[in-house]
Amino acid sequence: MADRPYTLLSCGMSIDGYLAGATEKRLLLSNDADLDRVDAVRAACDAILVGASTVRNDNPRLLVRAQARQDERVARGLRPSPMKVTVTGRAELDPCANFFATGDSEKLVYCVSARVAQARDRLGKVATVIDGGQPLHMQRMSEDLCARGVQRLMVEGGGMVHTQFLTAGLADELHLVVAPFFIGDSRARRFVSDGLFPWNPDRRATLAEVRRIDDVVLLRYALSARFRMD
Ligand SMILES: NC(=O)c1ccc[n+]([C@@H]2O[C@H](COP(=O)([O-])OP(=O)(O)OC[C@H]3O[C@@H](n4cnc5c(N)ncnc54)[C@H](OP(=O)(O)O)[C@@H]3O)[C@@H](O)[C@H]2O)c1
């Protein structure tokens, strides 16, 4: 197998396992202390990946927030924030979205072959559009990111992307934050959808850490032999 980045999946979910509410309204699952923890994790990565639906629905900036962390990265010869990466089949992304419009880090869009021309027309001025194949597999994308110098990748959702990384056995570590409330609406997006996961009742994942962060809890799972506790 070709090299791939050390890959850390990060997400927050409700007690009943939802990533978001059923409406378009953005839902805050985290709290200030946990957002600061996530900021530190981001600052230690080379690239942050989210799916196109997350770019459209949440309009995230995906930047390192703390000035001290930005300064520390710059002192190491890096940009203040990691590279941003997204993946799309439809190529219907807004070049003015915060993903593209904020920060001076490199932005990559992996697109299925059939829509690469459309994606370059729309996003070519604000991002590097890469032909991700047809179908577009996370394994191939991971290997390409590795070839571009990404050694540590943070995947911040949503569920469709998490599902593919997990079922393809491409995740080394999972940070799962549980918020203290229920969504109670099955129209909402779950953390993962159906699939054959390498961890099941016969092969349990390793729970590496449990940390209370104010009113949420961080569950940290080691998912590969590459896992390292920092
Ligand atoms: N709680 C959290 O921590 C957290 C974190 C992130 C997101 N979220 C929530 O999760 C929701 C979105 O999750 P989601 O599961 O619906 O979507 P998602 O994983 O963010 O994105 C799915 C989209 O990514 C593209 N995509 C994914 N895999 C692909 C592949 N193999 N080939 C081509 N394109 C691919 C497709 O884009 P196109 O449609 O453009 O083809 C697909 O529709 C948002 O509402 C957000 O609020 C929550």
Short mmCIF file of C-alpha atoms and ligand atoms in Angstrom, two decimals:
data_model
loop_
_atom_site.label_atom_id
_atom_site.label_comp_id
_atom_site.label_asym_id
_atom_site.label_seq_id
_atom_site.Cartn_x
_atom_site.Cartn_y
_atom_site.Cartn_z
CA MET A 1 0.00 0.00 0.00
CA ALA A 2 1.29 3.46 -0.88
CA ASP A 3 1.90 5.87 1.96
CA ARG A 4 -1.00 7.87 3.33
CA PRO A 5 -1.10 10.60 5.98
CA TYR A 6 -1.64 9.84 9.64
CA THR A 7 -5.40 10.45 9.69
CA LEU A 8 -7.38 11.77 12.61
CA LEU A 9 -11.18 11.94 12.41
CA SER A 10 -12.84 14.57 14.57
CA CYS A 11 -16.50 15.22 15.22
CA GLY A 12 -19.09 16.22 17.74
CA MET A 13 -22.40 14.43 18.09
CA SER A 14 -25.52 14.51 20.22
CA ILE A 15 -26.20 11.80 22.82
CA ASP A 16 -28.33 10.07 20.17
CA GLY A 17 -25.55 10.12 17.59
CA TYR A 18 -26.45 13.03 15.31
CA LEU A 19 -23.93 15.42 13.77
CA ALA A 20 -26.41 18.20 13.14
CA GLY A 21 -30.06 19.09 13.51
CA ALA A 22 -32.68 18.28 10.88
CA THR A 23 -32.95 21.89 9.73
CA GLU A 24 -30.44 24.06 7.85
CA LYS A 25 -29.69 25.97 11.06
CA ARG A 26 -26.13 25.34 12.25
CA LEU A 27 -26.07 23.55 15.58
CA LEU A 28 -23.37 24.07 18.20
CA LEU A 29 -22.47 20.71 19.73
CA SER A 30 -19.18 21.83 21.19
CA ASN A 31 -18.35 24.39 23.89
CA ASP A 32 -15.62 27.05 24.17
CA ALA A 33 -13.09 24.80 25.91
CA ASP A 34 -13.59 22.06 23.36
CA LEU A 35 -13.36 24.50 20.44
CA ASP A 36 -9.99 25.53 21.85
CA ARG A 37 -8.92 21.87 22.01
CA VAL A 38 -9.97 21.41 18.37
CA ASP A 39 -7.99 24.53 17.48
CA ALA A 40 -4.85 22.94 18.96
CA VAL A 41 -5.46 19.72 17.03
CA ARG A 42 -5.91 21.72 13.80
CA ALA A 43 -2.70 23.64 14.41
CA ALA A 44 -0.77 20.36 14.63
CA CYS A 45 -2.04 19.09 11.26
CA ASP A 46 -0.88 19.67 7.69
CA ALA A 47 -4.36 19.59 6.16
CA ILE A 48 -8.02 19.68 7.19
CA LEU A 49 -10.62 17.88 5.09
CA VAL A 50 -14.41 18.30 5.02
CA GLY A 51 -17.05 17.08 2.57
CA ALA A 52 -18.72 19.48 0.15
CA SER A 53 -22.01 19.37 2.08
CA THR A 54 -20.24 20.67 5.16
CA VAL A 55 -18.75 23.51 3.07
CA ARG A 56 -22.25 24.34 1.79
CA ASN A 57 -24.23 23.85 5.01
CA ASP A 58 -21.86 25.11 7.69
CA ASN A 59 -19.71 27.53 5.67
CA PRO A 60 -16.70 26.83 7.95
CA ARG A 61 -13.48 28.86 7.79
CA LEU A 62 -11.29 25.98 8.98
CA LEU A 63 -8.57 28.30 10.27
CA VAL A 64 -6.37 28.13 13.34
CA ARG A 65 -7.92 30.73 15.64
CA ALA A 66 -5.36 31.32 18.40
CA GLN A 67 -2.71 33.86 17.41
CA ALA A 68 -0.06 32.03 19.49
CA ARG A 69 -0.72 28.81 17.55
CA GLN A 70 -0.55 30.66 14.24
CA ASP A 71 2.74 32.26 15.33
CA GLU A 72 4.15 28.90 16.36
CA ARG A 73 3.32 27.44 12.94
CA VAL A 74 4.88 30.42 11.15
CA ALA A 75 8.02 30.02 13.30
CA ARG A 76 8.19 26.44 11.99
CA GLY A 77 8.12 27.77 8.42
CA LEU A 78 4.43 26.89 7.87
CA ARG A 79 1.39 28.92 6.90
CA PRO A 80 -0.68 30.14 9.92
CA SER A 81 -3.34 27.51 9.16
CA PRO A 82 -3.20 24.08 7.51
CA MET A 83 -4.11 23.37 3.91
CA LYS A 84 -7.89 23.00 3.33
CA VAL A 85 -9.24 20.06 1.36
CA THR A 86 -12.72 19.20 0.17
CA VAL A 87 -14.27 16.54 -2.01
CA THR A 88 -17.18 16.80 -4.42
CA GLY A 89 -19.08 14.92 -7.07
CA ARG A 90 -21.42 17.69 -8.21
CA ALA A 91 -18.87 20.54 -8.13
CA GLU A 92 -21.57 22.90 -6.91
CA LEU A 93 -19.47 24.91 -4.53
CA ASP A 94 -19.52 28.68 -4.10
CA PRO A 95 -16.09 30.28 -4.69
CA CYS A 96 -17.09 32.95 -2.14
CA ALA A 97 -17.64 30.36 0.61
CA ASN A 98 -15.46 30.87 3.69
CA PHE A 99 -13.59 27.66 2.84
CA PHE A 100 -12.14 29.43 -0.22
CA ALA A 101 -12.30 33.07 0.83
CA THR A 102 -10.54 32.96 4.20
CA GLY A 103 -6.91 32.32 5.09
CA ASP A 104 -3.88 32.13 2.83
CA SER A 105 -3.34 28.38 3.02
CA GLU A 106 -3.55 26.19 -0.06
CA LYS A 107 -7.07 24.95 -0.95
CA LEU A 108 -7.58 21.65 -2.74
CA VAL A 109 -10.80 20.35 -4.31
CA TYR A 110 -10.88 16.66 -5.23
CA CYS A 111 -13.58 16.18 -7.83
CA VAL A 112 -14.92 13.16 -9.71
CA SER A 113 -13.46 13.02 -13.23
CA ALA A 114 -16.74 13.82 -14.98
CA ARG A 115 -17.06 17.21 -13.28
CA VAL A 116 -13.45 18.36 -13.18
CA ALA A 117 -13.86 20.81 -16.06
CA GLN A 118 -16.95 22.32 -14.41
CA ALA A 119 -15.13 22.54 -11.06
CA ARG A 120 -12.12 24.27 -12.66
CA ASP A 121 -14.40 26.80 -14.36
CA ARG A 122 -16.09 27.61 -11.10
CA LEU A 123 -13.26 27.27 -8.57
CA GLY A 124 -10.03 27.44 -10.57
CA LYS A 125 -9.19 30.95 -9.31
CA VAL A 126 -9.61 30.09 -5.63
CA ALA A 127 -8.41 26.47 -5.38
CA THR A 128 -6.45 23.71 -7.04
CA VAL A 129 -8.94 21.28 -8.57
CA ILE A 130 -7.70 17.69 -8.72
CA ASP A 131 -9.17 14.86 -10.75
CA GLY A 132 -10.06 12.36 -8.03
CA GLY A 133 -11.07 9.55 -10.39
CA GLN A 134 -14.45 7.99 -11.08
CA PRO A 135 -15.50 6.87 -8.56
CA LEU A 136 -13.45 8.95 -6.21
CA HIS A 137 -11.93 6.77 -3.49
CA MET A 138 -10.65 8.14 -0.19
CA GLN A 139 -7.65 5.79 -0.40
CA ARG A 140 -6.47 7.32 -3.67
CA MET A 141 -7.11 10.83 -2.38
CA SER A 142 -5.15 10.05 0.81
CA GLU A 143 -2.21 8.78 -1.21
CA ASP A 144 -2.29 11.89 -3.39
CA LEU A 145 -2.33 14.12 -0.30
CA CYS A 146 0.65 12.22 1.04
CA ALA A 147 2.49 12.81 -2.26
CA ARG A 148 1.75 16.54 -1.81
CA GLY A 149 3.49 16.53 1.57
CA VAL A 150 0.52 16.02 3.90
CA GLN A 151 1.77 13.85 6.75
CA ARG A 152 -0.99 14.54 9.23
CA LEU A 153 -4.59 14.89 8.05
CA MET A 154 -7.55 15.99 10.16
CA VAL A 155 -10.97 14.96 8.82
CA GLU A 156 -13.72 17.16 10.25
CA GLY A 157 -16.77 15.54 8.65
CA GLY A 158 -19.46 15.30 7.74
CA GLY A 159 -20.93 11.86 8.07
CA MET A 160 -20.50 10.77 4.48
CA VAL A 161 -16.80 11.51 4.56
CA HIS A 162 -16.30 9.94 8.00
CA THR A 163 -18.10 6.79 6.85
CA GLN A 164 -15.80 6.38 3.87
CA PHE A 165 -12.58 6.90 5.85
CA LEU A 166 -13.71 4.47 8.54
CA THR A 167 -15.03 1.71 6.25
CA ALA A 168 -11.93 1.95 4.05
CA GLY A 169 -9.69 1.44 7.10
CA LEU A 170 -7.98 4.80 6.52
CA ALA A 171 -8.43 6.25 10.01
CA ASP A 172 -5.71 6.09 12.66
CA GLU A 173 -7.50 7.97 15.39
CA LEU A 174 -11.03 9.17 16.21
CA HIS A 175 -11.93 12.10 18.43
CA LEU A 176 -15.63 11.82 19.22
CA VAL A 177 -17.18 14.54 21.36
CA VAL A 178 -20.59 13.85 22.88
CA ALA A 179 -22.76 16.90 23.55
CA PRO A 180 -25.22 16.70 26.45
CA PHE A 181 -28.48 16.73 24.50
CA PHE A 182 -30.61 14.78 22.07
CA ILE A 183 -31.68 15.69 18.53
CA GLY A 184 -34.47 13.14 18.38
CA ASP A 185 -35.18 13.57 14.68
CA SER A 186 -34.13 10.81 12.28
CA ARG A 187 -34.09 13.28 9.37
CA ALA A 188 -30.87 14.66 10.87
CA ARG A 189 -27.39 13.50 9.74
CA ARG A 190 -25.87 10.72 11.81
CA PHE A 191 -22.18 10.47 12.62
CA VAL A 192 -21.90 7.61 10.10
CA SER A 193 -24.23 5.86 7.69
CA ASP A 194 -24.51 2.13 6.96
CA GLY A 195 -21.33 0.29 6.07
CA LEU A 196 -18.90 -2.50 6.89
CA PHE A 197 -16.72 -1.06 9.61
CA PRO A 198 -13.44 -2.70 10.64
CA TRP A 199 -14.54 -2.33 14.28
CA ASN A 200 -17.55 -4.40 15.26
CA PRO A 201 -18.66 -6.65 18.13
CA ASP A 202 -15.98 -9.17 17.18
CA ARG A 203 -13.22 -6.58 16.80
CA ARG A 204 -13.54 -3.80 19.30
CA ALA A 205 -11.72 -0.50 18.85
CA THR A 206 -9.30 0.64 21.53
CA LEU A 207 -10.57 3.41 23.78
CA ALA A 208 -7.39 5.39 24.36
CA GLU A 209 -8.70 8.32 26.41
CA VAL A 210 -11.83 9.73 28.02
CA ARG A 211 -11.72 13.43 28.89
CA ARG A 212 -14.41 15.59 30.42
CA ILE A 213 -14.37 19.09 28.87
CA ASP A 214 -16.90 21.19 30.77
CA ASP A 215 -20.29 19.77 29.71
CA VAL A 216 -19.05 17.55 26.86
CA VAL A 217 -16.96 14.40 26.86
CA LEU A 218 -14.14 13.55 24.48
CA LEU A 219 -13.81 9.88 23.56
CA ARG A 220 -10.51 9.20 21.86
CA TYR A 221 -10.18 5.90 19.98
CA ALA A 222 -7.02 4.35 18.61
CA LEU A 223 -7.93 2.82 15.27
CA SER A 224 -4.61 1.60 13.91
CA ALA A 225 -1.19 0.43 14.96
CA ARG A 226 0.08 3.88 13.97
CA PHE A 227 -1.87 5.54 16.82
CA ARG A 228 0.31 7.58 19.13
CA MET A 229 -0.79 9.20 22.37
CA ASP A 230 0.42 12.81 22.52
N1 LIG B 1 -20.86 17.73 14.38
C1 LIG B 1 -19.77 17.80 13.65
O1 LIG B 1 -18.66 17.65 14.16
C2 LIG B 1 -19.90 18.05 12.19
C3 LIG B 1 -18.75 18.19 11.42
C4 LIG B 1 -18.90 18.40 10.07
C5 LIG B 1 -20.16 18.46 9.51
N2 LIG B 1 -21.24 18.32 10.28
C6 LIG B 1 -22.59 18.33 9.71
O2 LIG B 1 -22.66 17.29 8.77
C7 LIG B 1 -23.53 17.69 7.72
C8 LIG B 1 -22.98 17.22 6.40
O3 LIG B 1 -22.68 15.85 6.47
P1 LIG B 1 -22.95 14.95 5.21
O4 LIG B 1 -22.63 13.57 5.61
O5 LIG B 1 -24.29 15.25 4.70
O6 LIG B 1 -21.93 15.49 4.14
P2 LIG B 1 -20.33 15.64 4.02
O7 LIG B 1 -19.64 14.39 4.38
O8 LIG B 1 -19.90 16.91 4.65
O9 LIG B 1 -20.24 15.88 2.45
C9 LIG B 1 -20.81 14.98 1.55
C10 LIG B 1 -20.53 15.48 0.17
O10 LIG B 1 -19.14 15.40 -0.10
C11 LIG B 1 -18.93 14.95 -1.43
N3 LIG B 1 -18.38 13.61 -1.40
C12 LIG B 1 -18.17 12.82 -0.32
N4 LIG B 1 -17.59 11.67 -0.71
C13 LIG B 1 -17.44 11.75 -2.04
C14 LIG B 1 -16.89 10.86 -3.02
N5 LIG B 1 -16.36 9.68 -2.68
N6 LIG B 1 -16.89 11.26 -4.31
C15 LIG B 1 -17.41 12.46 -4.66
N7 LIG B 1 -17.93 13.34 -3.79
C16 LIG B 1 -17.93 12.98 -2.49
C17 LIG B 1 -20.30 15.00 -2.10
O11 LIG B 1 -20.42 16.34 -2.53
P3 LIG B 1 -21.39 16.89 -3.67
O12 LIG B 1 -22.75 16.85 -3.06
O13 LIG B 1 -20.87 18.26 -3.93
O14 LIG B 1 -21.24 15.97 -4.85
C18 LIG B 1 -21.22 14.68 -0.92
O15 LIG B 1 -22.54 15.10 -1.13
C19 LIG B 1 -23.62 19.18 7.75
O16 LIG B 1 -24.96 19.56 7.84
C20 LIG B 1 -22.85 19.61 8.97
O17 LIG B 1 -23.60 20.46 9.78
C21 LIG B 1 -21.15 18.14 11.62
#
